[in-house]
Amino acid sequence: MLPAAEAEAKILALVSAPAETEQVPLDAALGRILAQAIPSPLDFPHWDNSAMDGYAVRYADVQEASAEHPVALALTETIPAGRSPTQPVGPGQAARILTGSMLPTGADTIVIQEVTQREGEQVLVLLAPAPQQFVRHRGSFCRAGDPLMKAGLQIGGPELAVLASAQCVPVPVFPQPRVAILSTGDELVMPETPLQPGQIVDSNQYALAALVRQAGAIPVPMGIVPDQPQALRAAIQSALAQADVIVSSGGVSVGDYDYVDEILAELGATLHIRSVAVKPGKPLTVATFPAQGGAEPIYFGLPGNPVSALVTFWRFVVPALRKRSGLGNGWGPRFLPAVTRQALKAGGQRETYLWGRLTPTPTGYEFELASGGHSSGNLINLAGTNALAIVPAGTTGIAAGETVQVMAIS
C-alpha cells in the first residue's frame, strides 16, 4: 500500500499536460486553461488619461495656488471620455476633464474638481496639487510586448477582463479532458428502477460526473457494467475510444467478481498502483495505456463503496485532471489547519479521512465533524459537507480543541 502523498506524486508523474490547443470565444473561456502565453498587444493605459473628474492643467501654473491666493485659468474645452482633445493646454489655461479622458497636449497634472470653483469661462484653483497628480501615464500598467498572462493559467473573471481589454479574441485554451465513467456490479440499478432485494442504486455515476464537471473536465457516462469479464473488457475498450481518462467504481478489490485489474492487464495496460494506505479508499487501481497519437490514457479504478469512491476521487483523481487540463501548477488538494470541535478517532493503520464542515472564524478555521456514522457505505451524512479532516497514519485520535489538517473538497 502506498501512502497518500507518495501515491499522489506517482500519479502526477504519470500525467502529461495536453499538447493540443483550441480557440474559443471570450464568453466560452471561463474556467478554461490558457494554452499560450499572451504578450500585450497594446500599451495599458493606451494614452495618458485622467484618474479623476477635474481639470487638466500645467503644474507650473498652479504650484502655488491656495484658498487665499487662488489661480484663475481660462477654460479651453471639455473633454468627455471616449473623445480626443481638440486643442492643447497653454500657459494660464485648463481643460475640463472627466475620469478616463485623454490628457491634452501641454497638460501634465489633474486638479480635482473638489478644490476648484467655476466662474463662467474660468476656473479658480484653490489648492496646489502634487506634480502629475491623478495622471495615468501611457504604458504605466503594461507596455506593448510585455507578458500579459502565462500559459497554464485558469481563466476567471479578472482574466476575462484582461483578455477582453487586450482584444485577445478568440482565446487559445487547452482542450478539456474527457472522462469516461463506468459503474461495475450486477447489484447496481438506475435511480428510476424499482429496487429488488439485494439491489443498490448507482449513485456513483451521478456523483462522479458532477465532480468531473467541477474539475473542469467533460464527463462521458458509460452506464452500469455487469460483473462479466467480456462486458467489462468491451466497456473499457469503448471508453478508450472516447476519453482521455477512465474512472470506474467497483471491481478493484479481491472479491470473486473483481475483474478490473485482470482485464486491464489483458488490454495492455501498465498497472502502477493497486492500493493506497487511506481509509476509506484502500483499493485503488491506477494504470496507463500505450499512447495512440496523444497523451497516455490513464485509468482510475475506484472502490465501489460511495464514500470511498468520492474520497479517492477528491484525493487522487482531481489532481490528475487538473494537470491533464493544462493547469500550470497547484494540482494537488488544498490543505488547511483547523481546530476540530469534536474528538476525531481512527484505527491508526492508515491515513483516515473524516468528513465534515470547515468554517472560517475570526481566529482561524474550525472543523465540525458530520454527525452519524463514518462508514464508507454511509453516503447520507456526506451531504452538506465541504472538507475532510485527516488523521495521520499511526495516530488513533485527535482531541477536541486540537489542530488538524483538513482537505477542502468544495
XYZ file of N, CA, C and O in Angstrom, residues 21 29 32 76 85 102 118 126 135 158-159 170 175-177 195 227 232 252-253 264-265 293 322 327 352 396 400:
112
model
N -4.183 22.479 -28.722
C -4.860 23.698 -28.272
C -6.103 23.903 -29.135
O -6.247 23.284 -30.192
N -14.742 31.054 -22.481
C -13.405 30.800 -21.932
C -13.373 30.681 -20.411
O -12.358 30.288 -19.842
N -11.613 27.774 -18.346
C -10.674 27.042 -19.197
C -9.246 27.426 -18.835
O -8.988 28.396 -18.123
N -10.446 75.968 -21.925
C -10.299 75.797 -23.372
C -11.385 74.900 -23.957
O -11.899 75.173 -25.053
N -8.870 65.194 -27.218
C -8.805 66.653 -27.059
C -8.669 67.307 -28.431
O -8.070 66.748 -29.359
N -8.705 61.433 -22.252
C -7.323 61.653 -22.688
C -6.808 62.987 -22.182
O -7.533 63.998 -22.176
N -15.827 77.150 -10.285
C -16.086 77.555 -11.675
C -16.686 78.959 -11.704
O -17.637 79.264 -10.983
N -8.053 76.298 -5.980
C -7.962 76.749 -4.588
C -6.938 75.980 -3.771
O -6.737 76.286 -2.591
N -2.645 61.680 -12.925
C -2.410 61.380 -14.343
C -1.980 59.917 -14.457
O -1.019 59.496 -13.802
N -11.353 38.105 -13.597
C -10.295 39.087 -13.869
C -9.528 38.798 -15.156
O -9.196 39.713 -15.912
N -9.263 37.494 -15.386
C -8.520 37.140 -16.601
C -9.348 37.438 -17.863
O -8.805 37.881 -18.882
N -10.186 35.100 -30.867
C -10.612 34.183 -29.818
C -9.487 33.865 -28.842
O -8.362 34.333 -29.022
N -7.729 21.797 -24.677
C -8.979 21.029 -24.678
C -9.279 20.496 -23.276
O -8.366 20.168 -22.519
N -10.543 20.412 -22.942
C -10.924 19.831 -21.651
C -10.775 18.312 -21.714
O -11.188 17.686 -22.685
N -10.203 17.704 -20.679
C -10.111 16.240 -20.676
C -11.503 15.610 -20.731
O -12.448 16.111 -20.133
N -36.470 -0.937 -6.744
C -35.460 -1.771 -6.101
C -36.000 -3.148 -5.770
O -37.111 -3.292 -5.240
N -20.918 -7.655 -13.813
C -19.707 -8.366 -13.385
C -19.429 -9.536 -14.312
O -19.473 -10.722 -13.917
N -17.015 -6.131 -19.273
C -16.084 -5.134 -18.750
C -15.003 -4.811 -19.774
O -14.643 -3.637 -19.968
N -12.406 -3.516 -7.927
C -10.942 -3.407 -7.813
C -10.429 -4.004 -6.509
O -9.264 -3.831 -6.164
N -11.294 -4.713 -5.779
C -10.850 -5.332 -4.534
C -10.377 -6.757 -4.828
O -9.851 -7.024 -5.908
N -7.496 -5.054 -17.324
C -6.541 -4.019 -17.708
C -5.245 -4.637 -18.220
O -4.691 -4.196 -19.236
N -4.758 -5.651 -17.519
C -3.525 -6.310 -17.952
C -3.718 -6.960 -19.324
O -2.837 -6.890 -20.185
N -1.158 8.306 -30.337
C -1.037 9.587 -31.020
C -1.147 10.786 -30.115
O -0.974 11.911 -30.561
N -6.524 18.098 -13.085
C -6.013 19.472 -13.160
C -4.757 19.537 -14.009
O -4.586 20.435 -14.842
N -3.439 22.994 -16.484
C -3.176 23.936 -15.403
C -1.693 23.930 -15.062
O -1.076 22.871 -14.917
N -6.565 8.425 7.763
C -8.021 8.360 7.826
C -8.643 9.708 7.507
O -8.199 10.741 8.017
N -4.302 7.464 16.556
C -5.636 6.877 16.776
C -6.665 7.906 17.209
O -7.851 7.585 17.271
N -10.752 17.036 20.837
C -11.466 18.268 20.530
C -10.651 19.462 20.995
O -10.037 19.434 22.071
